[in-house]
Coordinates of C-alpha atoms in Angstrom, one line a residue:
Chain A
M1 CA 41.2 48.5 147.8
G2 CA 39.9 46.9 144.6
D3 CA 36.8 47.8 142.7
L4 CA 33.4 48.1 144.3
R5 CA 32.1 44.7 143.3
E6 CA 35.2 42.9 144.5
R7 CA 35.0 44.7 147.8
S8 CA 31.3 43.8 148.2
E9 CA 32.0 40.1 147.3
R10 CA 34.7 40.0 149.9
V11 CA 32.4 41.4 152.6
W12 CA 29.7 38.8 151.6
G13 CA 32.3 36.2 152.2
W14 CA 33.1 37.5 155.7
L15 CA 29.4 37.7 156.6
A16 CA 29.0 34.1 155.6
D17 CA 31.2 33.3 158.6
V18 CA 29.0 35.3 161.0
P19 CA 26.9 32.7 162.8
D20 CA 23.3 33.2 163.9
P21 CA 23.6 33.7 167.7
E22 CA 20.8 31.2 168.5
I23 CA 21.6 28.6 165.9
P24 CA 25.4 28.9 165.4
A25 CA 25.4 26.1 162.9
V26 CA 24.0 28.5 160.3
S27 CA 25.2 31.9 159.2
I28 CA 23.2 35.1 158.9
V29 CA 23.7 34.8 155.1
D30 CA 22.3 31.2 155.1
L31 CA 19.2 32.6 156.8
G32 CA 18.7 35.4 154.3
I33 CA 19.1 38.1 156.9
V34 CA 21.8 40.0 155.0
R35 CA 20.0 41.6 152.0
E36 CA 22.7 44.0 150.5
V37 CA 26.2 45.0 150.8
N38 CA 27.1 48.5 149.3
W39 CA 30.2 50.5 149.3
H40 CA 30.0 54.3 149.3
D41 CA 33.1 56.4 148.6
E42 CA 32.5 59.4 150.8
P43 CA 34.8 62.4 151.4
A44 CA 35.7 61.2 154.9
G45 CA 36.5 57.7 153.6
A46 CA 34.9 54.6 152.2
V47 CA 31.8 53.4 154.0
C48 CA 30.5 49.8 153.9
E49 CA 26.8 49.7 154.2
V50 CA 25.2 46.4 155.2
V51 CA 21.4 46.1 154.8
I52 CA 19.8 43.5 157.0
T53 CA 16.3 42.4 157.7
P54 CA 14.9 41.4 161.1
T55 CA 13.3 37.9 161.1
Y56 CA 10.4 37.8 163.7
S57 CA 9.4 41.2 164.9
G58 CA 10.5 40.6 168.5
C59 CA 13.5 38.5 167.8
P60 CA 16.1 39.4 170.4
A61 CA 18.9 38.1 168.2
T62 CA 18.5 41.0 165.8
E63 CA 20.5 43.5 167.8
V64 CA 23.2 40.9 168.5
I65 CA 23.4 40.2 164.8
G66 CA 23.9 43.9 164.1
R67 CA 26.8 44.1 166.6
S68 CA 28.3 40.9 165.2
I69 CA 28.4 42.3 161.7
E70 CA 30.1 45.5 162.9
E71 CA 32.7 43.5 164.8
A72 CA 33.3 41.1 161.9
L73 CA 34.0 44.0 159.5
R74 CA 36.0 46.1 162.0
E75 CA 38.2 43.1 162.8
R76 CA 39.0 42.8 159.1
G77 CA 40.0 46.5 158.8
V78 CA 36.8 48.1 157.6
E79 CA 36.8 51.3 159.6
R80 CA 33.4 52.7 158.6
V81 CA 30.4 50.4 158.8
R82 CA 26.8 51.5 158.4
L83 CA 24.1 49.1 159.3
Q84 CA 20.6 49.6 157.8
S85 CA 17.6 47.6 158.9
R86 CA 14.9 47.1 156.2
I87 CA 11.6 45.5 157.1
A88 CA 10.1 45.3 153.6
P89 CA 9.9 43.0 151.8
A90 CA 9.2 41.0 155.0
W91 CA 11.7 38.3 155.8
T92 CA 10.6 34.8 154.8
T93 CA 12.1 31.4 155.3
D94 CA 12.0 31.2 151.5
W95 CA 15.2 33.2 151.6
M96 CA 17.0 30.5 153.5
T97 CA 19.7 29.0 151.2
S98 CA 19.8 25.3 150.4
E99 CA 23.1 25.2 152.2
G100 CA 21.4 26.7 155.3
R101 CA 18.7 24.0 155.1
R102 CA 21.3 21.3 154.9
K103 CA 23.3 22.7 157.9
L104 CA 20.1 22.9 160.0
S105 CA 19.3 19.3 159.3
E106 CA 22.8 18.2 160.2
Y107 CA 22.6 20.2 163.4
G108 CA 19.4 18.4 164.3
I109 CA 16.8 21.0 163.4
A110 CA 14.3 20.1 160.7
P111 CA 14.2 22.9 158.1
P112 CA 10.9 24.4 156.9
A113 CA 8.7 21.8 155.3
R114 CA 7.4 24.0 152.5
R115 CA 7.7 27.3 150.9
A116 CA 5.8 30.3 152.3
D117 CA 4.9 31.8 148.9
G118 CA 3.0 34.7 150.3
R119 CA 0.8 35.2 153.3
Q120 CA -0.9 32.5 155.3
V121 CA -4.6 32.6 155.0
I122 CA -6.7 31.3 157.9
D123 CA -9.0 28.6 156.6
I124 CA -11.2 27.5 159.4
T125 CA -11.8 24.1 157.8
R126 CA -8.2 23.3 158.5
L127 CA -8.5 23.8 162.2
R128 CA -8.0 20.2 163.1
R129 CA -4.9 19.6 161.0
R130 CA -2.3 17.9 163.0
T131 CA 0.7 19.4 161.4
V132 CA 2.2 22.8 162.3
D133 CA 2.7 23.9 158.7
D134 CA 0.3 21.7 156.8
A135 CA 3.2 19.7 155.4
P136 CA 4.9 16.5 156.6
V137 CA 8.1 17.2 158.6
A138 CA 11.0 14.8 158.2
C139 CA 13.0 13.7 161.2
P140 CA 16.5 15.2 161.0
R141 CA 18.0 12.1 162.6
C142 CA 16.4 9.1 160.9
G143 CA 14.7 10.8 157.9
S144 CA 11.2 9.4 158.7
A145 CA 8.2 11.5 157.7
H146 CA 6.3 9.8 160.4
T147 CA 6.6 12.6 162.9
A148 CA 4.1 14.6 165.0
P149 CA 4.1 18.2 166.5
V150 CA 4.5 18.4 170.3
S151 CA 4.1 22.1 170.5
R152 CA 3.7 25.0 168.1
H153 CA 6.2 27.0 170.0
G154 CA 9.8 26.1 170.9
S155 CA 12.9 27.6 172.3
T156 CA 12.8 30.6 170.0
P157 CA 10.0 32.4 168.1
C158 CA 11.1 30.6 164.8
K159 CA 10.9 27.1 166.1
A160 CA 8.3 24.5 167.0
L161 CA 8.8 21.2 168.9
H162 CA 8.3 17.9 167.2
R163 CA 9.0 14.2 167.8
C164 CA 9.7 11.3 165.6
L165 CA 7.3 8.4 165.9
D166 CA 9.8 6.0 164.5
C167 CA 13.1 6.7 166.2
L168 CA 11.2 8.4 169.1
E169 CA 13.6 11.4 169.4
P170 CA 12.3 14.9 169.9
F171 CA 13.6 17.6 167.6
D172 CA 13.2 21.3 166.9
Y173 CA 11.4 22.3 163.6
F174 CA 12.2 25.7 161.9
K175 CA 8.8 27.0 161.0
C176 CA 7.8 28.1 157.6
H177 CA 7.3 31.9 157.7
Chain B
M1 CA -5.1 67.9 162.2
L2 CA -3.9 65.1 160.0
L3 CA -0.5 64.6 161.5
D4 CA -1.8 64.4 165.1
D5 CA -4.5 62.0 164.0
K6 CA -1.9 59.8 162.2
S7 CA 0.4 59.6 165.3
I8 CA -2.7 58.8 167.5
Y9 CA -3.7 56.0 165.1
L10 CA -0.2 54.6 165.1
M11 CA -0.1 54.8 168.9
R12 CA -3.3 52.9 169.1
L13 CA -1.8 50.0 167.1
G14 CA 1.3 50.1 169.2
D15 CA -0.5 50.4 172.5
N16 CA -2.8 47.4 171.7
A17 CA 0.3 45.3 171.0
L18 CA 2.2 46.6 174.0
V19 CA -0.5 46.3 176.6
L20 CA -1.6 42.8 175.4
A21 CA 2.1 41.7 175.4
Q22 CA 2.4 42.9 179.0
R23 CA -0.7 40.9 180.0
L24 CA 0.5 37.7 178.3
S25 CA 3.9 38.2 179.9
E26 CA 2.2 38.0 183.3
W27 CA 1.7 34.3 182.6
C28 CA 5.4 33.7 182.3
G29 CA 6.4 30.9 184.6
K30 CA 2.8 30.5 185.7
G31 CA 1.1 28.9 182.7
P32 CA -1.2 25.9 183.2
A33 CA 1.2 23.8 181.1
F34 CA 4.8 24.3 179.9
E35 CA 3.6 24.4 176.3
E36 CA 1.1 27.1 177.1
D37 CA 3.7 29.2 178.9
M38 CA 6.0 29.1 175.9
A39 CA 3.1 29.9 173.5
L40 CA 1.9 32.9 175.4
T41 CA 5.4 34.3 175.9
N42 CA 6.3 33.7 172.2
T43 CA 3.1 35.5 171.2
A44 CA 4.0 38.4 173.6
L45 CA 7.4 38.6 172.1
D46 CA 6.0 39.0 168.6
L47 CA 3.6 41.7 169.9
I48 CA 6.4 43.6 171.6
G49 CA 8.4 43.6 168.3
Q50 CA 5.3 45.0 166.5
A51 CA 4.7 47.6 169.3
R52 CA 8.2 48.8 168.8
M53 CA 7.7 49.4 165.1
W54 CA 4.3 51.1 165.5
L55 CA 5.4 53.3 168.5
S56 CA 8.7 54.3 166.8
Y57 CA 6.8 55.5 163.8
A58 CA 4.2 57.2 166.0
G59 CA 6.9 59.1 167.9
E60 CA 8.5 60.3 164.6
V61 CA 5.2 61.5 163.2
E62 CA 4.3 63.2 166.5
G63 CA 7.5 65.2 166.2
R64 CA 7.8 65.9 169.9
G65 CA 11.1 64.0 170.4
R66 CA 9.5 60.9 172.0
D67 CA 10.9 57.6 170.8
E68 CA 9.5 54.1 171.4
D69 CA 10.8 54.0 175.0
A70 CA 9.5 57.4 176.0
L71 CA 6.1 56.4 174.7
A72 CA 6.1 53.0 176.3
F73 CA 7.5 53.9 179.7
R74 CA 6.7 57.5 180.3
R75 CA 3.1 58.1 179.4
D76 CA 0.4 58.0 182.0
S77 CA -2.7 55.8 181.5
H78 CA -4.9 58.7 180.1
E79 CA -2.4 59.0 177.2
F80 CA -2.6 55.3 176.3
T81 CA -4.9 54.6 173.4
N82 CA -5.3 50.8 173.5
L83 CA -8.7 49.1 173.2
L84 CA -10.2 48.3 176.6
L85 CA -10.3 44.7 175.7
V86 CA -6.5 44.2 175.9
E87 CA -6.1 45.7 179.3
Q88 CA -8.7 43.4 180.9
P89 CA -7.0 41.2 183.5
N90 CA -5.9 37.6 182.6
G91 CA -8.3 36.0 185.0
D92 CA -8.5 32.2 184.5
Y93 CA -7.0 30.6 181.4
A94 CA -10.4 30.6 179.7
N95 CA -10.6 34.4 180.1
T96 CA -7.1 34.8 178.6
V97 CA -7.9 32.5 175.6
V98 CA -11.2 34.3 174.9
R99 CA -9.6 37.7 175.1
Q100 CA -6.9 36.6 172.8
F101 CA -9.3 35.0 170.3
F102 CA -11.5 38.1 170.0
F103 CA -8.5 40.3 169.6
D104 CA -6.6 38.0 167.1
V105 CA -9.5 37.9 164.7
W106 CA -9.7 41.7 164.6
H107 CA -6.0 42.1 164.5
Q108 CA -5.6 39.9 161.4
L109 CA -8.4 41.8 159.7
V110 CA -7.0 45.2 160.5
L111 CA -3.4 44.3 159.5
D112 CA -4.7 42.8 156.2
A113 CA -6.4 46.2 155.4
L114 CA -3.3 48.1 156.4
T115 CA -1.1 46.2 154.0
R116 CA -3.0 48.3 151.4
S117 CA -2.4 51.6 153.2
A118 CA -1.3 54.5 151.1
D119 CA 1.5 55.0 153.6
D120 CA 4.4 52.7 152.6
R121 CA 5.7 52.3 156.1
I122 CA 2.3 51.4 157.5
A123 CA 1.9 48.9 154.8
D124 CA 5.4 47.5 155.4
I125 CA 4.9 47.1 159.2
A126 CA 1.5 45.5 158.6
S127 CA 2.9 43.1 156.0
K128 CA 5.5 41.9 158.5
A129 CA 3.2 41.7 161.5
I130 CA 0.4 39.9 159.7
K131 CA 2.6 36.8 159.2
E132 CA 3.0 36.4 162.9
V133 CA -0.6 37.3 163.7
A134 CA -1.8 34.6 161.3
Y135 CA 0.0 32.2 163.5
H136 CA -1.5 33.7 166.7
L137 CA -5.0 33.4 165.2
R138 CA -4.5 29.8 164.2
R139 CA -3.5 29.0 167.8
S140 CA -6.3 31.0 169.2
I141 CA -9.0 29.3 167.1
D142 CA -7.5 25.9 168.0
L143 CA -7.5 26.5 171.7
F144 CA -10.9 28.2 171.7
V145 CA -12.5 25.2 170.1
R146 CA -10.6 22.7 172.3
L147 CA -11.7 24.4 175.5
G148 CA -15.1 25.3 174.3
D149 CA -15.9 21.9 173.0
G150 CA -14.0 20.4 175.9
S151 CA -15.0 19.1 179.3
A152 CA -18.1 20.5 181.2
E153 CA -15.7 22.5 183.3
S154 CA -13.8 24.0 180.4
R155 CA -17.0 24.9 178.5
R156 CA -18.5 26.5 181.6
R157 CA -15.4 28.7 182.1
M158 CA -15.2 29.5 178.4
Q159 CA -18.9 30.6 178.3
A160 CA -18.4 32.7 181.4
A161 CA -15.4 34.4 179.9
V162 CA -17.3 35.0 176.7
D163 CA -20.2 36.6 178.6
E164 CA -17.8 38.7 180.6
L165 CA -15.7 40.0 177.7
W166 CA -18.3 40.4 175.0
M167 CA -19.0 44.1 175.9
Y168 CA -15.4 45.0 175.1
T169 CA -15.6 43.8 171.5
G170 CA -17.7 46.6 170.2
E171 CA -15.0 49.2 170.6
M172 CA -12.9 47.4 167.9
F173 CA -15.5 48.5 165.3
K174 CA -16.5 51.9 166.5
A175 CA -14.9 54.5 164.2
D176 CA -14.1 57.9 165.6
E177 CA -13.0 61.1 163.8
T178 CA -9.4 60.1 163.7
E179 CA -10.1 56.8 162.0
E180 CA -12.7 58.4 159.6
L181 CA -10.1 61.1 158.6
L182 CA -7.3 58.6 158.0
G183 CA -9.7 56.2 156.3
A184 CA -10.7 58.9 153.9
Q185 CA -7.1 59.5 153.1
G186 CA -6.4 55.8 152.4
L187 CA -3.9 55.7 155.2
A188 CA -5.9 53.5 157.6
C189 CA -9.1 51.5 157.4
D190 CA -12.5 52.4 158.9
P191 CA -12.9 49.7 161.5
S192 CA -16.6 49.5 161.1
T193 CA -15.9 47.9 157.7
L194 CA -14.3 44.9 159.5
K195 CA -17.3 44.0 161.7
D196 CA -19.1 41.7 159.3
A197 CA -16.0 39.7 158.6
W198 CA -15.2 39.5 162.3
L199 CA -18.6 38.3 163.1
A200 CA -18.6 35.7 160.4
M201 CA -15.4 34.1 161.7
V202 CA -16.5 34.4 165.3
H203 CA -19.8 32.7 164.4
E204 CA -18.1 29.8 162.7
V205 CA -15.6 29.3 165.6
F206 CA -18.4 29.6 168.2
A207 CA -20.4 26.9 166.4
E208 CA -17.5 24.5 166.4
A209 CA -16.7 25.3 170.0
T210 CA -20.3 24.7 171.0
L211 CA -20.5 28.1 172.7
E212 CA -23.2 30.7 172.7
L213 CA -22.8 34.1 171.2
P214 CA -24.1 36.7 173.6
A215 CA -27.0 38.8 172.5
G216 CA -26.0 41.9 174.4
E217 CA -25.6 45.0 172.3
W218 CA -24.3 47.5 174.8
M219 CA -20.6 48.0 174.4
Q220 CA -17.9 49.6 176.5
K221 CA -15.8 52.2 174.8
G222 CA -13.2 55.0 175.6
G223 CA -9.9 53.1 175.5
K224 CA -8.9 54.6 172.2
Q225 CA -9.6 58.1 173.6
G226 CA -7.6 57.5 176.7
R227 CA -10.5 56.7 179.1
H228 CA -9.5 53.5 180.8
G229 CA -10.6 51.6 183.9
E230 CA -8.4 51.1 186.9
H231 CA -6.7 48.0 185.4
L232 CA -4.5 49.9 183.1
G233 CA -3.0 52.1 185.9
L234 CA -1.9 49.0 187.8
L235 CA -0.5 47.4 184.7
L236 CA 1.5 50.4 183.8
A237 CA 2.8 50.8 187.4
E238 CA 4.4 47.4 187.1
M239 CA 5.6 47.8 183.5
Q240 CA 7.0 51.3 183.9
F241 CA 8.4 51.1 187.4
L242 CA 12.0 50.6 186.4
Q243 CA 12.1 53.5 183.9
R244 CA 10.2 55.8 186.3
A245 CA 12.5 54.9 189.3
Y246 CA 15.7 55.1 187.3
P247 CA 15.0 57.4 184.3
G248 CA 17.1 56.7 181.3
A249 CA 18.5 53.4 182.7
T250 CA 19.9 51.1 180.1
W251 CA 21.2 47.5 180.0

């Protein structure tokens, strides 16, 4: 079945085809949800261990993602799959690949406007800031930075609703986390 | 005994999140604006996820074979250890906003302290939760100020809510034996150490919201020890009905 590294790389390739259930334009690899792929040669047979991390604590897609991974691997002949969920280090949008960001934009969702780089600190003097993430968000349709938030919450925990003040279209914004 | 205290402490964190999430969920479909409906339910969803992490850990530490579902759906109100603040009814929107603001400031401070817990799993859960709670707090502060420094009607309602809920804020800082023990071990933080920071932020936000801080010193307590008002019983009756009527039911 090839050496361990080859096997792992192959699995990574398969997982890159597993779409996020809520935003099918991007894969779970693009979103930085898959953290590790390890093969263990055990007496009963080889086991493929996939380590994933949940995004938002209550994200309902997490369980679906787990099942999709198992299905994807079983379909390709991997009989023994072990899923491991790891909460630390905490998932951050900084783990989103540039490919993922590009795909989001193409799909019509503005990607995170800045890096998270550690925890968010509440600074009360910034209460009245008009942007959701304290950074200008570019419209995924016309590219204008002249946009405004409509709501800090959107269709899923990870998104906020914005609108473009130039082309006037509304769009989802993937929040920096 | 340390293990029992640890599971109780974890349960308190989980119960706060769970009960508050249930309260916020009661607004689903009934919010004063679509945006608000989404905001409250998104916040509730974060809190449910956090409750799951805390309660799962609590059940493991307790070692009596109870998992997150058993703890959430098959305990009676005298076994719940949430703060009295979070079980208070939603009331009007001002009441909901004030309750959330008081809680969010405390929640962020507690989670920040817990990221430094000597217990890795507590630190890990806290590090994940605090990112979401920072967002909740940002929203709470924003709304508190908008409604406080709003119309005469909104300010009146906000002040009334503040006056009503103030007596539930003290419990957040009253350490009991469990917290003292765990604090000494570096596993949890002594909540009394959070009071000054909480008050400082509350003062600032109140000033911007043009609301008056109540002078009352008498505080309600007992939630952490399982002594609740009648509100919790009704809340649990609704939340637990399905699992109680059809034990072990799954999707």
